[in-house]
Amino acid sequence: MKIFGIFGDPIEHSLSPAMQNAALLALGETACYHAFRVSREDLSAAILGAKAMGFSGLNLTIPLKEKALQLDILEPDPLASAIGAVNTISFTKSGMVGYNTDGWGALRALYDAGVEIRGKMALIIGAGGAARAIAYTLQQEDAEISIANRSIKKAQELAAQVDACGFGLSDLERLVDKADIIINCTSVGMRMGDPRLLRTGLLKSSQAAFDIIYNRETEFLQDARAAGAVAVDGVMMLVHQGAKALEIWTGKKAPVQVMERAVREALRAKQTGQG
Ligand code: NAP
């Protein structure tokens, strides 16, 4: 039996066990994927413990992704180093390698929705961990990037690393008007009743709006659909980052549709109080 896991704190909300167990079953693997609550302080011991117990792969989530990069027990791949965060660990005979598959997940979600990226103007709202991964990935795809964040200093720091411009949220309306692709990488919209990220009526049918939040249909996405824009939700990013991790661990092509179905079913069960 192969064992896989996800470490985070909190971790009860994670949809990865439902998604990855469905995928492992579809691949015919005798395996299980479990969620473990691990604090930042215990991360190194927990990873070493997983290695000692013969785990086949690990995912890391909030608040462990950046901490993992500081541990000298892991060898990060160049993309994870550039992004400054690890969300996937593979155990090999020679050691433990850290990857970041979040940016890949976002890229696949955009391409699946038919969104062109090369040469397009992409506005990233937010400058946290997910924004970093997406900014590095879009830079590699030759998008023209702007970054707007509540803390303008963080926007400017990230912008300097990806050859972009950084702004505060007071510039948002002007930036939205000029953008081809608008990506919400903040946590605004996760909870019903959150303040609006943008006022209604700003989005246009020629634009693509991508909200990486996956637990509910946000007001940002509702506005995008109402405007006739391409609207992409965060579920497909979650699915594709998980699919990439699974492919790293198993070398097999991930069953993306099975994974998407498992995530959407788990979300429905949560919303109806059965999850
Ligand atoms: P993070 O590192 O904590 O960053 C949070 C970002 O949200 C920061 O830019 C922060 O701005 C901004 N923010 C928070 N509250 C705000 C408010 N009231 N007004 C304006 N901006 C606000 O978190 P993260 O890991 O990047 O995750 C961000 C979101 O992406 C979360 O909802 C997470 O669930 C989602 N996510 C989805 C996927 C997926 O696969 N679909 C993957 C990763 C993350 P400041 O810098 O000014 O604080």
XYZ file of C-alpha atoms and ligand atoms in Angstrom:
323
model
C 0.000 0.000 0.000
C 1.427 3.397 -1.026
C 0.786 6.264 1.404
C 0.428 9.894 0.376
C -0.496 12.858 2.540
C -1.129 16.557 2.873
C 0.230 18.572 5.808
C -1.302 21.895 6.876
C -2.804 23.762 9.802
C -5.807 23.963 9.727
C -6.374 21.002 7.434
C -9.941 19.778 8.060
C -11.259 21.840 5.114
C -8.872 20.266 2.572
C -10.457 18.763 -0.544
C -7.196 17.055 -1.538
C -7.958 13.691 0.160
C -11.276 13.338 -1.746
C -9.590 14.420 -5.002
C -6.406 12.335 -4.710
C -8.069 9.162 -3.366
C -10.492 9.231 -6.330
C -7.529 9.676 -8.685
C -5.435 6.905 -7.099
C -8.406 4.511 -7.342
C -8.954 5.414 -11.009
C -5.233 4.775 -11.697
C -5.518 1.303 -10.126
C -2.998 2.152 -7.407
C -3.231 0.352 -4.054
C -2.821 3.557 -2.124
C -4.357 6.036 0.255
C -4.005 9.814 0.706
C -4.639 11.319 4.119
C -4.679 14.817 5.674
C -2.469 15.516 8.719
C -2.506 18.586 10.923
C 1.126 19.711 11.215
C 2.325 22.988 12.729
C 5.167 25.086 11.298
C 7.366 24.091 14.252
C 6.844 20.368 13.572
C 7.234 20.496 9.795
C 10.808 19.224 9.572
C 10.163 16.314 11.963
C 6.911 15.452 10.175
C 8.566 15.347 6.731
C 11.431 13.210 8.047
C 8.873 10.964 9.758
C 6.939 10.537 6.518
C 10.173 9.615 4.732
C 11.104 7.138 7.464
C 7.655 5.542 7.233
C 7.980 5.080 3.486
C 5.478 7.691 2.266
C 5.365 7.963 -1.522
C 4.575 11.681 -1.693
C 3.412 14.728 0.224
C 1.554 17.965 -0.379
C 1.965 21.035 1.824
C -0.587 23.774 2.313
C -1.066 26.930 4.446
C 1.017 27.837 6.468
C 3.803 25.443 5.504
C 4.665 26.154 1.867
C 7.182 28.947 2.496
C 8.590 27.335 5.646
C 9.430 24.168 3.694
C 11.814 26.092 1.501
C 13.836 27.138 4.532
C 14.435 23.526 5.587
C 17.790 22.149 4.562
C 16.380 18.598 4.416
C 14.663 19.384 1.076
C 16.162 20.050 -2.316
C 13.806 22.533 -4.053
C 13.573 22.503 -7.840
C 14.439 25.830 -9.565
C 10.789 26.939 -9.956
C 9.967 26.292 -6.277
C 13.126 28.240 -5.340
C 12.118 31.178 -7.534
C 8.559 31.203 -6.189
C 9.790 30.776 -2.627
C 7.358 28.004 -1.705
C 6.988 24.215 -1.920
C 3.603 22.504 -2.210
C 4.710 19.035 -3.341
C 7.448 16.728 -2.063
C 8.651 13.582 -3.771
C 10.776 11.008 -1.969
C 13.524 9.517 -4.097
C 16.409 7.194 -3.287
C 18.806 10.135 -3.319
C 16.708 12.503 -1.213
C 13.607 14.661 -1.032
C 12.737 17.096 -3.817
C 10.380 20.074 -3.335
C 8.191 21.351 -6.187
C 5.609 24.078 -6.622
C 2.675 23.023 -8.832
C 0.306 25.950 -8.008
C 1.387 28.096 -10.963
C 1.085 25.140 -13.317
C -2.443 24.519 -11.990
C -3.435 28.124 -12.704
C -1.907 28.022 -16.177
C -3.737 24.815 -17.124
C -7.020 26.235 -15.779
C -6.619 29.289 -18.029
C -5.604 27.285 -21.105
C -8.471 24.799 -20.568
C -10.883 27.744 -20.628
C -9.407 28.871 -23.964
C -7.646 31.932 -22.529
C -4.623 33.123 -24.508
C -1.740 34.357 -22.341
C 1.263 35.189 -24.518
C 1.515 38.942 -25.057
C -1.701 39.609 -23.101
C -2.050 42.065 -20.243
C -2.596 40.123 -17.023
C -3.628 41.886 -13.821
C -2.890 39.897 -10.679
C -4.777 41.143 -7.621
C -2.936 40.032 -4.484
C 0.720 39.457 -3.656
C 0.612 36.455 -1.319
C 1.837 32.900 -1.907
C -0.601 32.017 -4.688
C -0.015 35.338 -6.463
C 3.742 34.678 -6.421
C 3.347 31.251 -8.030
C 1.006 32.633 -10.704
C 3.159 35.700 -11.389
C 6.266 33.541 -12.016
C 4.328 31.192 -14.259
C 2.679 33.941 -16.331
C 6.040 35.659 -16.701
C 7.401 32.473 -18.248
C 4.456 32.533 -20.686
C 5.397 36.095 -21.776
C 2.329 37.850 -20.361
C 2.571 41.561 -19.567
C 1.924 41.612 -15.837
C 0.594 44.189 -13.367
C 0.200 43.417 -9.677
C -2.202 45.264 -7.363
C -2.289 44.535 -3.662
C -3.673 45.982 -0.429
C -0.103 46.320 0.821
C 1.509 48.237 -2.037
C 4.994 47.403 -0.731
C 4.338 43.685 -1.222
C 2.976 44.346 -4.720
C 6.112 46.283 -5.641
C 8.449 43.654 -4.177
C 6.796 40.865 -6.158
C 6.610 43.032 -9.280
C 10.359 43.695 -9.105
C 10.999 39.943 -9.199
C 8.853 39.215 -12.246
C 9.567 42.263 -14.405
C 6.126 43.765 -13.711
C 4.645 46.924 -12.161
C 3.216 46.987 -8.633
C 0.255 49.103 -7.457
C -2.093 49.605 -4.550
C -5.804 48.809 -4.717
C -6.686 52.463 -5.380
C -5.419 51.925 -8.960
C -7.592 48.871 -9.479
C -10.347 50.346 -11.675
C -7.846 51.867 -14.118
C -5.842 48.622 -14.247
C -8.941 46.459 -14.757
C -9.973 48.605 -17.707
C -6.638 47.936 -19.473
C -6.308 44.222 -18.647
C -7.098 41.220 -20.849
C -6.924 38.757 -17.952
C -7.836 39.631 -14.347
C -6.917 37.179 -11.624
C -8.101 37.401 -8.039
C -5.354 35.948 -5.855
C -6.619 37.509 -2.618
C -8.804 35.732 -0.099
C -11.554 38.336 -0.664
C -14.739 36.474 -1.629
C -14.031 33.277 0.292
C -16.803 34.128 2.741
C -20.287 35.234 1.852
C -20.596 38.895 2.890
C -16.930 39.732 2.153
C -16.525 43.247 0.751
C -16.505 43.395 -3.051
C -13.118 43.286 -4.736
C -14.447 45.387 -7.644
C -17.641 47.355 -8.044
C -20.119 45.862 -10.538
C -20.063 46.936 -14.174
C -16.269 47.160 -14.574
C -15.693 43.884 -16.405
C -16.085 43.543 -20.195
C -17.013 40.668 -22.508
C -13.545 40.805 -24.124
C -11.860 39.953 -20.803
C -11.124 36.750 -18.903
C -11.726 36.737 -15.135
C -10.068 34.029 -13.042
C -10.865 33.716 -9.350
C -8.590 31.202 -7.653
C -11.040 30.905 -4.752
C -12.754 27.528 -5.096
C -15.111 27.142 -2.142
C -17.932 29.271 -3.603
C -18.993 31.246 -6.675
C -17.607 34.707 -5.805
C -19.199 38.057 -6.658
C -16.188 38.705 -8.936
C -17.076 35.640 -11.019
C -20.792 36.440 -10.964
C -19.957 39.891 -12.373
C -17.725 38.318 -15.036
C -20.496 35.974 -16.180
C -22.997 38.855 -16.212
C -20.603 40.863 -18.414
C -20.181 37.953 -20.839
C -16.481 37.614 -19.950
C -14.723 34.235 -19.743
C -15.117 33.190 -16.090
C -12.747 30.617 -14.593
C -13.136 29.365 -11.023
C -10.450 28.065 -8.678
C -11.544 24.438 -8.809
C -9.587 23.724 -11.988
C -6.428 25.268 -10.502
C -6.817 23.016 -7.479
C -7.379 20.012 -9.746
C -4.427 20.718 -12.027
C -1.961 21.451 -9.207
C -3.005 18.120 -7.694
C -2.797 16.367 -11.072
C 0.769 17.618 -11.564
C 1.739 16.406 -8.081
C 0.241 12.981 -8.790
C 2.172 12.750 -12.062
C 5.417 13.656 -10.263
C 4.811 10.890 -7.690
C 3.498 8.101 -9.946
C 4.815 8.920 -13.427
C 1.263 8.213 -14.681
C -1.104 10.604 -16.469
C -3.532 11.991 -13.902
C -7.284 11.395 -14.430
C -8.213 15.085 -14.405
C -11.946 14.603 -14.986
C -12.216 12.106 -12.121
C -10.409 14.606 -9.879
C -12.664 17.495 -10.903
C -15.782 15.401 -10.255
C -14.506 14.411 -6.794
C -13.780 18.050 -5.872
C -17.147 19.350 -7.092
C -18.963 16.531 -5.258
C -17.046 17.233 -2.036
C -17.890 20.947 -2.355
C -21.578 20.159 -2.922
C -21.563 17.877 0.128
C -20.010 20.657 2.229
C -22.557 23.180 0.986
C -25.469 20.873 1.793
C -23.974 20.055 5.179
C -23.127 16.430 4.320
C -19.362 16.892 4.049
P -1.790 34.659 1.408
O -0.372 34.366 1.078
O -2.219 34.778 2.825
O -2.190 36.033 0.641
C -3.441 36.654 0.861
C -3.621 37.815 -0.117
O -4.944 38.340 0.065
C -2.658 38.984 0.144
O -2.350 39.590 -1.106
C -3.498 39.933 1.009
O -3.128 41.289 0.926
C -4.863 39.745 0.361
N -5.978 40.111 1.242
C -6.390 39.459 2.343
N -7.465 40.090 2.900
C -7.708 41.170 2.102
C -8.674 42.220 2.137
N -9.618 42.273 3.084
N -8.642 43.158 1.154
C -7.711 43.102 0.161
N -6.765 42.147 0.084
C -6.764 41.190 1.043
O -2.773 33.551 0.777
P -2.561 32.659 -0.546
O -1.965 31.358 -0.168
O -1.899 33.478 -1.588
O -4.097 32.360 -0.944
C -4.950 33.397 -1.399
C -6.290 32.779 -1.819
O -6.071 31.852 -2.885
C -6.996 31.991 -0.711
O -8.386 32.239 -0.832
C -6.726 30.537 -1.083
O -7.754 29.659 -0.670
C -6.686 30.609 -2.602
N -5.852 29.555 -3.207
C -6.422 28.757 -4.153
C -5.667 27.770 -4.747
C -6.302 26.879 -5.791
O -5.717 25.836 -6.089
N -7.428 27.228 -6.365
C -4.319 27.581 -4.400
C -3.755 28.440 -3.439
C -4.534 29.431 -2.846
P -1.964 41.885 1.904
O -0.666 41.424 1.323
O -2.143 43.352 1.828
O -2.232 41.307 3.278
